[in-house]
Amino acid sequence: MKAEHYVGGVFRSDGPTFPLIAPADGTGLGEVPEATREVVDDAVTAARAALAGPWGRTSAEERAAALRRIADGVQARFEEFVDAEVADTGKPRELAATIDVPRAVGNFRAYADLLYGRPERAYTTQVPGWSGGSGQALNYSVRRPLGVVAVISPWNLPLLLLTWKVAPALAAGNAVVAKPSEETPSTATLLARVIAEAGLPDGVFNLVHGHGAGAAGEFLTAHPGVDAIAFTGESATGAAIMRNAADHVTPVSFELGGKNPALVFADADLDAAVEGTVRSSFTHSGQICLCTERVYVARPLYEEFVERLGARARALTGYGPMISAEHRDKVLSYYRLAREEGATVVAGGGTPEFGDARDGGYHVEPTVLTGLPETARTVREEIFGPVCHVAPFDTEDEALRLANDSPYGLAATVWTRDVSRAHRVAPRVEAGIVWVNCWNLRDLRTPFGGVKASGIGREGGEYSLDFFSEPVNVCIQI
Ligand code: NAD
Ligand code: 6OD
């Protein structure tokens, strides 16, 4: 899949390029165009022009129909999307075929469905004219799109997280300029092809490729012609984007990093908690923002839990690589740091040897650690790899204190068979998403996002439509 920009309805790949490497085996996948400031300017200009055209006057029904055509287009090229996602990320094919691509289709369908249920006029009421006026007034509010929206997405779930923002942004009537991660440009380019085939007016969706700081990402998010920024990625990147956004007071929606805890209470179903933690720590080799990196286990279960989790981690096969050599080296540096900080390595802790082409890729072993103090950097900092640290606790209050002692607050998992405890504990965990006896069970309409350094705002269902549009109140004196 040749990566190309898509600007004002035209595919182009002019300018400098950079190589794309397959993380599964280290082989080259081709060259990616790096958007210059001029390409980004062209994309923002094309988006602005599209808003002034027919797209700016579409009805919700027309936009819903457009989203359904895009969903159908992705579905029709399902295998092509899976192939491209697997090549760019190295993730197991099963993950791309059961999560990434179906969820991307689901994102477009879900917002098409929501548009039918959503009144264009969000609020209508008649109130006494008490603010210096007299008589009655009719107030009603309409929701207006924000305008040109910049979408910046990461490499871990490239198509899923891109469409998670593009679908509601288009549903609300905006024009989009998207910049996917430089590591994963291929499914975004395929999506641009599908959107072109779906007949959206030129400039409604634009795609630029390239790097972040000092490059396409920064040109876009600092652009005065951008009316809103929806970003998913590292918290430090969010902070850098926010500094640029401040110059134009551009609104932001941020989904950022995490250091997610799991709490395993003494009354938990141990089998379910172990298997659930295998999933929550090691799915996509830990490269999902929702993955568990800190596990706190009630002392009576602690030793058996650690033994069983370690055995399951050692037995895992078929896992994918880290996204890049750089990210592999970062994860391995935390494996070394953990040892220096005094960790016991229960499982993993190094790089696997497969004896085949995968040895040219960027794999690291699923790793289980114990014995670190809560102050250890390994326990406090997001690693974003297949690794968790397991520690015991004695009381419910202590478990909550440990879970909440983090600069992050994205997701948490609670394992208990006590219904009262589940309801008592879940709202006290400082996280935007708390799962009880499950992990990553997601309904697209529910609020998604983090507290503290894990994000600003909520996405999902109506929450996304609220971010991507704003109410305008109209007051008529009667
Ligand atoms: P990243 O922050 O390095 O990059 C994300 C995107 O931002 C890329 O497209 C990149 O090119 C761009 N970018 C980088 N610097 C920029 C800058 N200064 N200005 C504008 N754009 C810039 O993140 P990543 O390594 O791609 O993804 C992993 C991170 O994302 C982890 O921290 C993970 O927790 C987080 N993440 C969070 C969620 C969530 O929903 N909360 C979901 C997925 C990933
Ligand atoms: O499942 C989703 O919709 C979603 N937004 C997942 C985010 C995962 C982060 O890496």
Short mmCIF file of C-alpha atoms and ligand atoms in Angstrom, two decimals:
data_model
loop_
_atom_site.label_atom_id
_atom_site.label_comp_id
_atom_site.label_asym_id
_atom_site.label_seq_id
_atom_site.Cartn_x
_atom_site.Cartn_y
_atom_site.Cartn_z
CA MET A 1 0.00 0.00 0.00
CA LYS A 2 1.68 3.20 -1.17
CA ALA A 3 1.13 6.01 1.34
CA GLU A 4 -0.10 9.27 -0.21
CA HIS A 5 -1.47 12.57 1.00
CA TYR A 6 -5.09 13.31 0.08
CA VAL A 7 -5.66 17.06 -0.22
CA GLY A 8 -8.69 18.76 -1.70
CA GLY A 9 -9.78 15.53 -3.39
CA VAL A 10 -6.36 14.87 -4.97
CA PHE A 11 -3.87 12.14 -4.05
CA ARG A 12 -0.28 13.41 -4.05
CA SER A 13 3.10 12.36 -2.77
CA ASP A 14 5.33 15.29 -3.68
CA GLY A 15 8.21 16.40 -1.48
CA PRO A 16 10.60 14.51 0.78
CA THR A 17 10.00 10.93 1.90
CA PHE A 18 10.99 8.64 4.78
CA PRO A 19 11.20 4.84 4.90
CA LEU A 20 8.51 2.64 6.42
CA ILE A 21 9.81 -0.47 8.21
CA ALA A 22 7.81 -3.63 9.02
CA PRO A 23 8.18 -4.18 12.77
CA ALA A 24 7.50 -7.92 12.40
CA ASP A 25 10.78 -8.60 10.58
CA GLY A 26 12.58 -5.29 10.00
CA THR A 27 12.11 -5.30 6.21
CA GLY A 28 11.27 -2.18 4.19
CA LEU A 29 7.65 -1.48 3.24
CA GLY A 30 8.34 1.52 0.95
CA GLU A 31 8.61 5.27 1.25
CA VAL A 32 6.14 7.66 2.92
CA PRO A 33 5.78 11.30 1.82
CA GLU A 34 6.56 13.85 4.55
CA ALA A 35 4.08 16.74 4.40
CA THR A 36 5.77 20.11 4.22
CA ARG A 37 4.21 23.26 5.68
CA GLU A 38 2.83 24.00 2.18
CA VAL A 39 1.05 20.62 1.97
CA VAL A 40 -0.49 21.19 5.41
CA ASP A 41 -1.55 24.72 4.38
CA ASP A 42 -3.15 23.32 1.24
CA ALA A 43 -5.06 20.76 3.30
CA VAL A 44 -6.39 23.36 5.76
CA THR A 45 -7.35 25.66 2.88
CA ALA A 46 -9.14 22.79 1.11
CA ALA A 47 -11.03 21.93 4.31
CA ARG A 48 -12.11 25.55 4.78
CA ALA A 49 -13.29 25.72 1.16
CA ALA A 50 -15.30 22.52 1.61
CA LEU A 51 -17.18 24.06 4.55
CA ALA A 52 -18.17 26.99 2.34
CA GLY A 53 -19.56 24.56 -0.25
CA PRO A 54 -22.41 22.03 -0.22
CA TRP A 55 -20.94 20.12 2.77
CA GLY A 56 -21.61 23.16 4.97
CA ARG A 57 -25.33 22.86 4.14
CA THR A 58 -25.83 19.08 4.41
CA SER A 59 -28.60 17.69 6.57
CA ALA A 60 -27.93 15.15 9.30
CA GLU A 61 -29.56 12.51 7.09
CA GLU A 62 -27.20 13.27 4.21
CA ARG A 63 -24.19 13.05 6.49
CA ALA A 64 -25.48 9.79 7.96
CA ALA A 65 -25.81 8.38 4.44
CA ALA A 66 -22.23 9.46 3.65
CA LEU A 67 -20.96 7.72 6.81
CA ARG A 68 -22.79 4.53 5.80
CA ARG A 69 -21.16 4.62 2.35
CA ILE A 70 -17.75 4.92 4.04
CA ALA A 71 -18.56 2.01 6.38
CA ASP A 72 -19.64 -0.10 3.38
CA GLY A 73 -16.46 0.89 1.53
CA VAL A 74 -14.19 -0.20 4.39
CA GLN A 75 -16.17 -3.44 4.74
CA ALA A 76 -15.81 -4.13 0.99
CA ARG A 77 -12.02 -3.81 1.27
CA PHE A 78 -11.87 -5.63 4.62
CA GLU A 79 -8.94 -7.92 3.74
CA GLU A 80 -6.93 -5.07 2.21
CA PHE A 81 -7.33 -3.08 5.42
CA VAL A 82 -6.34 -6.08 7.55
CA ASP A 83 -3.25 -6.73 5.39
CA ALA A 84 -2.16 -3.09 5.60
CA GLU A 85 -2.69 -2.88 9.38
CA VAL A 86 -0.80 -6.13 9.99
CA ALA A 87 2.11 -5.01 7.77
CA ASP A 88 2.48 -1.59 9.44
CA THR A 89 2.06 -2.73 13.07
CA GLY A 90 3.11 -6.40 13.03
CA LYS A 91 0.07 -7.16 15.19
CA PRO A 92 -1.44 -10.66 15.03
CA ARG A 93 -3.82 -10.92 12.08
CA GLU A 94 -6.60 -12.04 14.40
CA LEU A 95 -6.46 -8.73 16.29
CA ALA A 96 -6.68 -6.64 13.14
CA ALA A 97 -9.51 -8.81 11.77
CA THR A 98 -11.57 -8.88 14.98
CA ILE A 99 -10.89 -5.47 16.53
CA ASP A 100 -9.20 -2.83 14.37
CA VAL A 101 -11.07 -3.11 11.09
CA PRO A 102 -14.54 -4.16 12.37
CA ARG A 103 -14.38 -1.40 14.99
CA ALA A 104 -13.50 1.14 12.29
CA VAL A 105 -16.59 0.06 10.32
CA GLY A 106 -18.54 0.23 13.60
CA ASN A 107 -17.38 3.79 14.26
CA PHE A 108 -18.89 5.03 10.99
CA ARG A 109 -22.11 3.03 11.45
CA ALA A 110 -22.53 4.09 15.09
CA TYR A 111 -22.38 7.80 14.26
CA ALA A 112 -24.69 7.36 11.28
CA ASP A 113 -27.20 5.73 13.65
CA LEU A 114 -26.75 8.42 16.29
CA LEU A 115 -27.42 11.21 13.82
CA TYR A 116 -30.93 9.87 13.23
CA GLY A 117 -31.68 9.92 16.92
CA ARG A 118 -30.31 13.39 17.57
CA PRO A 119 -32.53 16.44 17.22
CA GLU A 120 -30.85 19.22 15.25
CA ARG A 121 -32.24 21.64 17.80
CA ALA A 122 -30.85 20.52 21.08
CA TYR A 123 -32.99 22.68 23.38
CA THR A 124 -36.08 24.80 23.10
CA THR A 125 -37.84 26.64 25.90
CA GLN A 126 -39.89 29.70 26.61
CA VAL A 127 -38.73 31.77 29.61
CA PRO A 128 -39.78 35.02 31.24
CA GLY A 129 -37.68 37.94 30.04
CA TRP A 130 -36.06 38.55 33.42
CA SER A 131 -32.70 39.84 32.29
CA GLY A 132 -33.61 43.46 31.79
CA GLY A 133 -36.25 42.59 29.20
CA SER A 134 -39.98 42.31 29.54
CA GLY A 135 -42.58 39.75 28.64
CA GLN A 136 -41.64 36.32 27.33
CA ALA A 137 -38.78 35.09 25.21
CA LEU A 138 -38.40 32.00 23.11
CA ASN A 139 -34.97 30.42 23.45
CA TYR A 140 -33.77 27.66 21.23
CA SER A 141 -30.33 26.35 20.52
CA VAL A 142 -28.84 24.86 17.42
CA ARG A 143 -25.65 22.85 17.24
CA ARG A 144 -23.07 24.15 14.81
CA PRO A 145 -19.94 22.28 13.64
CA LEU A 146 -16.64 23.68 14.86
CA GLY A 147 -15.19 24.06 11.37
CA VAL A 148 -11.80 22.63 10.36
CA VAL A 149 -10.82 19.85 12.75
CA ALA A 150 -7.27 18.47 13.04
CA VAL A 151 -7.15 14.78 13.92
CA ILE A 152 -3.80 13.45 15.15
CA SER A 153 -3.65 9.72 15.83
CA PRO A 154 -1.12 7.18 17.17
CA TRP A 155 0.27 3.91 15.81
CA ASN A 156 -1.13 1.32 18.18
CA LEU A 157 -4.67 1.03 16.74
CA PRO A 158 -4.12 3.15 13.64
CA LEU A 159 -7.42 2.78 11.78
CA LEU A 160 -9.59 2.31 14.85
CA LEU A 161 -8.37 5.45 16.61
CA LEU A 162 -8.37 7.53 13.42
CA THR A 163 -11.98 6.61 12.60
CA TRP A 164 -12.95 7.04 16.28
CA LYS A 165 -12.45 10.78 15.67
CA VAL A 166 -13.04 11.18 11.93
CA ALA A 167 -16.51 9.58 12.06
CA PRO A 168 -18.01 11.89 14.73
CA ALA A 169 -16.19 14.93 13.30
CA LEU A 170 -17.82 14.33 9.90
CA ALA A 171 -21.13 13.38 11.53
CA ALA A 172 -21.23 16.79 13.21
CA GLY A 173 -20.61 18.51 9.86
CA ASN A 174 -16.94 19.49 10.18
CA ALA A 175 -14.19 19.22 7.59
CA VAL A 176 -11.17 17.17 8.68
CA VAL A 177 -7.42 17.28 8.20
CA ALA A 178 -6.00 14.05 9.61
CA LYS A 179 -2.40 13.15 10.35
CA PRO A 180 -1.87 9.51 11.29
CA SER A 181 1.28 8.31 13.01
CA GLU A 182 4.38 8.29 10.83
CA GLU A 183 4.78 4.62 11.82
CA THR A 184 1.40 3.55 10.37
CA PRO A 185 0.34 5.51 7.27
CA SER A 186 -1.19 2.71 5.21
CA THR A 187 -4.74 2.16 6.48
CA ALA A 188 -5.23 5.94 6.63
CA THR A 189 -4.37 6.13 2.92
CA LEU A 190 -6.79 3.29 2.19
CA LEU A 191 -9.46 5.13 4.18
CA ALA A 192 -8.87 8.23 2.02
CA ARG A 193 -9.44 6.03 -1.06
CA VAL A 194 -12.71 4.76 0.43
CA ILE A 195 -13.84 8.30 1.30
CA ALA A 196 -13.02 9.45 -2.25
CA GLU A 197 -15.07 6.54 -3.64
CA ALA A 198 -17.92 7.34 -1.22
CA GLY A 199 -18.36 10.65 -3.04
CA LEU A 200 -17.78 13.12 -0.21
CA PRO A 201 -17.12 16.59 -1.63
CA ASP A 202 -13.45 17.42 -2.19
CA GLY A 203 -11.76 18.83 0.90
CA VAL A 204 -14.20 17.41 3.44
CA PHE A 205 -11.59 14.81 4.43
CA ASN A 206 -7.90 15.53 3.95
CA LEU A 207 -4.93 13.40 4.90
CA VAL A 208 -1.34 14.47 5.42
CA HIS A 209 1.50 12.16 6.43
CA GLY A 210 4.62 12.92 8.37
CA HIS A 211 6.25 13.27 11.75
CA GLY A 212 5.07 15.19 14.80
CA ALA A 213 7.36 17.72 16.50
CA GLY A 214 8.76 20.33 14.12
CA ALA A 215 6.96 18.62 11.25
CA ALA A 216 3.49 17.91 9.82
CA GLY A 217 1.87 17.27 13.24
CA GLU A 218 3.09 20.55 14.64
CA PHE A 219 2.40 22.51 11.41
CA LEU A 220 -1.18 21.27 11.61
CA THR A 221 -1.90 21.71 15.32
CA ALA A 222 -0.32 25.19 15.39
CA HIS A 223 -2.16 26.26 12.23
CA PRO A 224 -4.35 29.36 12.68
CA GLY A 225 -6.90 27.88 10.27
CA VAL A 226 -7.62 24.90 12.54
CA ASP A 227 -10.71 25.32 14.72
CA ALA A 228 -10.31 22.26 16.98
CA ILE A 229 -7.79 19.50 17.68
CA ALA A 230 -8.65 15.91 18.53
CA PHE A 231 -5.51 14.06 19.60
CA THR A 232 -4.65 10.60 20.86
CA GLY A 233 -1.11 9.87 21.96
CA GLU A 234 1.41 10.40 24.73
CA SER A 235 0.68 12.85 27.54
CA ALA A 236 3.93 14.75 26.81
CA THR A 237 2.84 15.19 23.19
CA GLY A 238 -0.55 16.41 24.41
CA ALA A 239 1.22 19.04 26.51
CA ALA A 240 3.28 20.19 23.48
CA ILE A 241 0.14 20.40 21.32
CA MET A 242 -1.68 22.32 24.05
CA ARG A 243 1.11 24.92 24.16
CA ASN A 244 0.69 25.53 20.42
CA ALA A 245 -3.11 25.44 20.65
CA ALA A 246 -2.99 28.13 23.35
CA ASP A 247 -1.84 30.73 20.80
CA HIS A 248 -5.19 30.52 19.01
CA VAL A 249 -7.27 29.29 21.99
CA THR A 250 -8.06 26.20 19.92
CA PRO A 251 -10.27 23.67 21.76
CA VAL A 252 -8.73 20.26 22.35
CA SER A 253 -9.98 16.75 23.00
CA PHE A 254 -7.13 14.63 24.37
CA GLU A 255 -6.84 10.88 24.91
CA LEU A 256 -3.43 10.38 26.48
CA GLY A 257 -1.24 7.89 28.29
CA GLY A 258 -1.94 5.64 31.25
CA LYS A 259 -0.43 3.44 33.94
CA ASN A 260 -3.55 1.42 34.48
CA PRO A 261 -4.15 -0.58 37.67
CA ALA A 262 -5.97 -3.86 38.19
CA LEU A 263 -7.33 -4.68 41.67
CA VAL A 264 -7.79 -8.36 42.48
CA PHE A 265 -9.77 -8.75 45.70
CA ALA A 266 -9.69 -11.85 47.91
CA ASP A 267 -13.24 -12.77 46.81
CA ALA A 268 -12.32 -12.68 43.09
CA ASP A 269 -12.74 -15.63 40.75
CA LEU A 270 -9.02 -16.37 40.52
CA ASP A 271 -9.20 -18.15 37.15
CA ALA A 272 -11.03 -15.19 35.63
CA ALA A 273 -8.69 -12.67 37.23
CA VAL A 274 -5.56 -14.44 35.95
CA GLU A 275 -6.94 -14.89 32.43
CA GLY A 276 -8.32 -11.34 32.45
CA THR A 277 -4.92 -9.98 33.45
CA VAL A 278 -3.18 -12.01 30.73
CA ARG A 279 -5.50 -10.23 28.28
CA SER A 280 -5.30 -6.79 29.87
CA SER A 281 -1.50 -6.79 30.18
CA PHE A 282 -0.41 -8.64 27.06
CA THR A 283 -2.97 -8.02 24.28
CA HIS A 284 -1.20 -6.36 21.34
CA SER A 285 1.98 -6.83 23.38
CA GLY A 286 0.77 -4.24 25.89
CA GLN A 287 0.53 -1.51 23.24
CA ILE A 288 -3.05 -0.49 24.02
CA CYS A 289 -3.58 2.58 26.15
CA LEU A 290 -6.02 0.57 28.29
CA CYS A 291 -3.52 -2.19 29.13
CA THR A 292 -2.78 -2.99 32.76
CA GLU A 293 0.77 -2.23 33.96
CA ARG A 294 0.11 -2.32 37.74
CA VAL A 295 -1.63 -5.25 39.39
CA TYR A 296 -2.57 -5.15 43.10
CA VAL A 297 -3.63 -8.49 44.57
CA ALA A 298 -5.19 -9.24 47.99
CA ARG A 299 -2.51 -10.92 50.10
CA PRO A 300 -4.30 -14.30 50.48
CA LEU A 301 -4.29 -14.72 46.66
CA TYR A 302 -1.00 -13.00 45.94
CA GLU A 303 1.46 -15.90 45.69
CA GLU A 304 -0.81 -18.16 43.64
CA PHE A 305 -1.77 -15.25 41.38
CA VAL A 306 1.88 -14.36 40.69
CA GLU A 307 2.81 -17.99 40.02
CA ARG A 308 -0.10 -18.52 37.63
CA LEU A 309 0.31 -15.20 35.80
CA GLY A 310 4.05 -15.87 35.39
CA ALA A 311 3.37 -19.33 33.97
CA ARG A 312 0.80 -17.95 31.52
CA ALA A 313 3.19 -15.16 30.43
CA ARG A 314 6.01 -17.67 29.80
CA ALA A 315 3.65 -19.85 27.75
CA LEU A 316 2.45 -17.07 25.43
CA THR A 317 3.26 -17.53 21.74
CA GLY A 318 2.24 -15.76 18.57
CA TYR A 319 2.54 -12.29 20.03
CA GLY A 320 3.49 -9.33 17.84
CA PRO A 321 6.46 -6.96 18.02
CA MET A 322 6.95 -3.48 19.42
CA ILE A 323 6.14 -0.87 16.78
CA SER A 324 9.76 0.12 16.12
CA ALA A 325 13.37 -0.54 17.08
CA GLU A 326 13.23 2.68 19.11
CA HIS A 327 10.18 1.57 21.06
CA ARG A 328 11.65 -1.92 21.61
CA ASP A 329 14.77 -0.27 23.04
CA LYS A 330 12.62 1.90 25.31
CA VAL A 331 10.74 -1.14 26.66
CA LEU A 332 14.00 -3.09 27.13
CA SER A 333 15.47 -0.10 28.98
CA TYR A 334 12.59 -0.43 31.48
CA TYR A 335 13.29 -4.17 31.83
CA ARG A 336 16.90 -3.22 32.76
CA LEU A 337 15.72 -0.39 35.02
CA ALA A 338 13.35 -2.75 36.84
CA ARG A 339 16.29 -5.02 37.70
CA GLU A 340 18.38 -2.03 38.83
CA GLU A 341 15.46 -0.89 41.00
CA GLY A 342 15.41 -4.33 42.66
CA ALA A 343 12.60 -6.17 40.86
CA THR A 344 12.19 -9.93 40.81
CA VAL A 345 11.63 -10.98 37.20
CA VAL A 346 8.97 -13.69 37.42
CA ALA A 347 8.63 -14.12 33.65
CA GLY A 348 10.27 -12.67 30.55
CA GLY A 349 12.52 -9.67 30.93
CA GLY A 350 14.35 -9.95 27.61
CA THR A 351 13.99 -10.58 23.89
CA PRO A 352 12.75 -13.88 22.45
CA GLU A 353 14.55 -15.96 19.84
CA PHE A 354 12.30 -17.54 17.24
CA GLY A 355 14.85 -18.93 14.78
CA ASP A 356 12.94 -17.41 11.85
CA ALA A 357 12.32 -14.07 10.11
CA ARG A 358 10.80 -12.64 13.29
CA ASP A 359 14.30 -12.38 14.75
CA GLY A 360 14.78 -9.38 12.44
CA GLY A 361 11.74 -7.74 14.08
CA TYR A 362 11.24 -5.86 17.32
CA HIS A 363 9.80 -8.43 19.74
CA VAL A 364 10.20 -8.39 23.51
CA GLU A 365 9.11 -11.04 26.00
CA PRO A 366 5.88 -10.77 27.98
CA THR A 367 7.17 -9.83 31.41
CA VAL A 368 5.89 -10.12 34.99
CA LEU A 369 7.70 -8.23 37.75
CA THR A 370 7.34 -8.17 41.54
CA GLY A 371 9.11 -6.67 44.53
CA LEU A 372 9.35 -3.00 43.55
CA PRO A 373 8.42 -0.11 45.84
CA GLU A 374 5.59 2.13 44.65
CA THR A 375 8.15 4.91 44.17
CA ALA A 376 10.08 2.93 41.52
CA ARG A 377 10.07 4.54 38.08
CA THR A 378 9.07 1.17 36.62
CA VAL A 379 5.86 1.34 38.67
CA ARG A 380 5.13 5.01 38.01
CA GLU A 381 5.98 5.59 34.33
CA GLU A 382 4.05 4.35 31.30
CA ILE A 383 6.10 1.68 29.52
CA PHE A 384 3.57 0.73 26.79
CA GLY A 385 4.89 -2.81 26.43
CA PRO A 386 3.93 -6.34 27.55
CA VAL A 387 4.80 -5.88 31.20
CA CYS A 388 3.12 -5.59 34.56
CA HIS A 389 4.27 -5.29 38.14
CA VAL A 390 2.31 -7.25 40.77
CA ALA A 391 2.13 -6.14 44.43
CA PRO A 392 0.06 -7.33 47.42
CA PHE A 393 -2.44 -5.30 49.47
CA ASP A 394 -4.25 -5.92 52.77
CA THR A 395 -7.33 -3.70 52.82
CA GLU A 396 -9.79 -2.16 50.37
CA ASP A 397 -8.67 1.34 51.32
CA GLU A 398 -5.05 0.42 50.73
CA ALA A 399 -5.92 -1.05 47.32
CA LEU A 400 -7.65 2.19 46.35
CA ARG A 401 -4.80 4.31 47.66
CA LEU A 402 -2.28 2.30 45.61
CA ALA A 403 -4.45 2.41 42.48
CA ASN A 404 -4.94 6.17 42.74
CA ASP A 405 -1.32 7.03 43.54
CA SER A 406 -0.46 7.81 39.91
CA PRO A 407 -0.22 10.89 37.73
CA TYR A 408 -2.39 9.02 35.23
CA GLY A 409 -6.06 8.01 35.35
CA LEU A 410 -7.22 6.30 32.17
CA ALA A 411 -8.61 2.83 32.90
CA ALA A 412 -8.82 0.33 35.76
CA THR A 413 -10.04 -3.21 36.27
CA VAL A 414 -11.63 -4.54 39.47
CA TRP A 415 -11.89 -8.29 40.09
CA THR A 416 -14.40 -9.22 42.81
CA ARG A 417 -17.46 -11.42 43.28
CA ASP A 418 -18.89 -9.05 45.90
CA VAL A 419 -21.44 -6.83 44.14
CA SER A 420 -21.44 -4.27 46.95
CA ARG A 421 -17.68 -4.02 46.84
CA ALA A 422 -17.74 -3.55 43.07
CA HIS A 423 -20.16 -0.62 43.37
CA ARG A 424 -18.28 0.81 46.34
CA VAL A 425 -14.83 0.61 44.77
CA ALA A 426 -15.45 1.45 41.09
CA PRO A 427 -16.49 5.10 41.54
CA ARG A 428 -13.57 5.71 43.93
CA VAL A 429 -10.94 4.69 41.39
CA GLU A 430 -9.48 7.79 39.78
CA ALA A 431 -9.92 6.70 36.16
CA GLY A 432 -12.20 7.56 33.28
CA ILE A 433 -13.11 3.91 32.63
CA VAL A 434 -13.48 1.18 35.26
CA TRP A 435 -14.18 -2.41 34.26
CA VAL A 436 -15.50 -4.93 36.77
CA ASN A 437 -14.63 -8.60 36.10
CA CYS A 438 -13.78 -7.80 32.48
CA TRP A 439 -11.46 -5.67 30.38
CA ASN A 440 -11.90 -3.65 27.20
CA LEU A 441 -15.58 -4.52 26.90
CA ARG A 442 -16.62 -1.44 24.94
CA ASP A 443 -19.90 0.02 23.82
CA LEU A 444 -19.16 2.83 21.36
CA ARG A 445 -21.80 5.06 22.91
CA THR A 446 -20.28 5.11 26.41
CA PRO A 447 -17.97 7.93 27.56
CA PHE A 448 -14.30 7.19 26.87
CA GLY A 449 -11.36 9.20 28.18
CA GLY A 450 -9.09 9.79 31.11
CA VAL A 451 -8.62 11.94 34.20
CA LYS A 452 -5.42 13.62 35.43
CA ALA A 453 -2.58 13.27 32.87
CA SER A 454 -4.62 10.76 30.85
CA GLY A 455 -6.68 13.25 28.95
CA ILE A 456 -9.11 16.10 28.55
CA GLY A 457 -12.75 15.53 27.67
CA ARG A 458 -14.68 12.43 26.72
CA GLU A 459 -15.24 10.77 23.37
CA GLY A 460 -17.78 8.15 22.35
CA GLY A 461 -21.40 8.48 21.22
CA GLU A 462 -23.00 11.78 22.14
CA TYR A 463 -19.85 12.86 23.98
CA SER A 464 -17.92 13.06 20.71
CA LEU A 465 -20.77 14.87 18.95
CA ASP A 466 -20.79 17.37 21.80
CA PHE A 467 -17.08 18.04 21.36
CA PHE A 468 -17.23 18.32 17.57
CA SER A 469 -20.13 20.82 17.60
CA GLU A 470 -21.20 23.69 19.79
CA PRO A 471 -24.61 24.95 20.80
CA VAL A 472 -25.64 28.41 19.69
CA ASN A 473 -28.53 29.90 21.62
CA VAL A 474 -31.07 32.03 19.77
CA CYS A 475 -33.30 34.24 21.95
CA ILE A 476 -36.37 35.91 20.46
CA GLN A 477 -38.38 38.32 22.53
CA ILE A 478 -42.08 37.70 22.20
P1 NAD B 1 2.85 10.07 20.23
O1 NAD B 1 2.33 11.09 21.17
O2 NAD B 1 4.32 9.92 20.09
O3 NAD B 1 2.32 10.35 18.75
C1 NAD B 1 0.94 10.43 18.47
C2 NAD B 1 0.74 11.32 17.26
O4 NAD B 1 1.14 12.65 17.56
C3 NAD B 1 1.55 10.90 16.03
O5 NAD B 1 0.76 11.09 14.88
C4 NAD B 1 2.72 11.87 16.06
O6 NAD B 1 3.31 12.09 14.80
C5 NAD B 1 2.04 13.11 16.58
N1 NAD B 1 2.94 14.08 17.23
C6 NAD B 1 4.05 13.82 17.95
N2 NAD B 1 4.57 14.97 18.43
C7 NAD B 1 3.78 15.98 17.99
C8 NAD B 1 3.79 17.40 18.16
N3 NAD B 1 4.74 18.01 18.88
N4 NAD B 1 2.80 18.11 17.59
C9 NAD B 1 1.82 17.50 16.88
N5 NAD B 1 1.77 16.17 16.67
C10 NAD B 1 2.73 15.41 17.23
O7 NAD B 1 2.16 8.71 20.65
P2 NAD B 1 2.39 7.27 20.04
O8 NAD B 1 3.75 6.81 20.42
O9 NAD B 1 2.02 7.28 18.60
O10 NAD B 1 1.28 6.41 20.81
C11 NAD B 1 1.49 5.84 22.06
C12 NAD B 1 0.95 6.73 23.15
O11 NAD B 1 -0.41 7.03 22.89
C13 NAD B 1 0.96 6.09 24.53
O12 NAD B 1 1.31 7.05 25.48
C14 NAD B 1 -0.48 5.66 24.73
O13 NAD B 1 -0.90 5.53 26.06
C15 NAD B 1 -1.20 6.77 24.05
N6 NAD B 1 -2.55 6.35 23.63
C16 NAD B 1 -3.62 6.81 24.33
C17 NAD B 1 -4.91 6.40 23.97
C18 NAD B 1 -6.13 6.85 24.71
O14 NAD B 1 -7.23 6.60 24.21
N7 NAD B 1 -6.01 7.49 25.85
C19 NAD B 1 -5.07 5.53 22.90
C20 NAD B 1 -3.94 5.08 22.22
C21 NAD B 1 -2.68 5.51 22.59
O1 6OD B 2 -12.00 0.74 21.66
C1 6OD B 2 -12.02 1.94 21.43
O2 6OD B 2 -12.94 2.51 20.89
C2 6OD B 2 -10.87 2.74 21.83
N1 6OD B 2 -11.02 4.07 21.72
C3 6OD B 2 -9.75 2.16 22.24
C4 6OD B 2 -8.59 2.86 22.61
C5 6OD B 2 -7.47 2.19 22.85
C6 6OD B 2 -6.25 2.83 23.15
O3 6OD B 2 -5.13 2.39 22.86
#
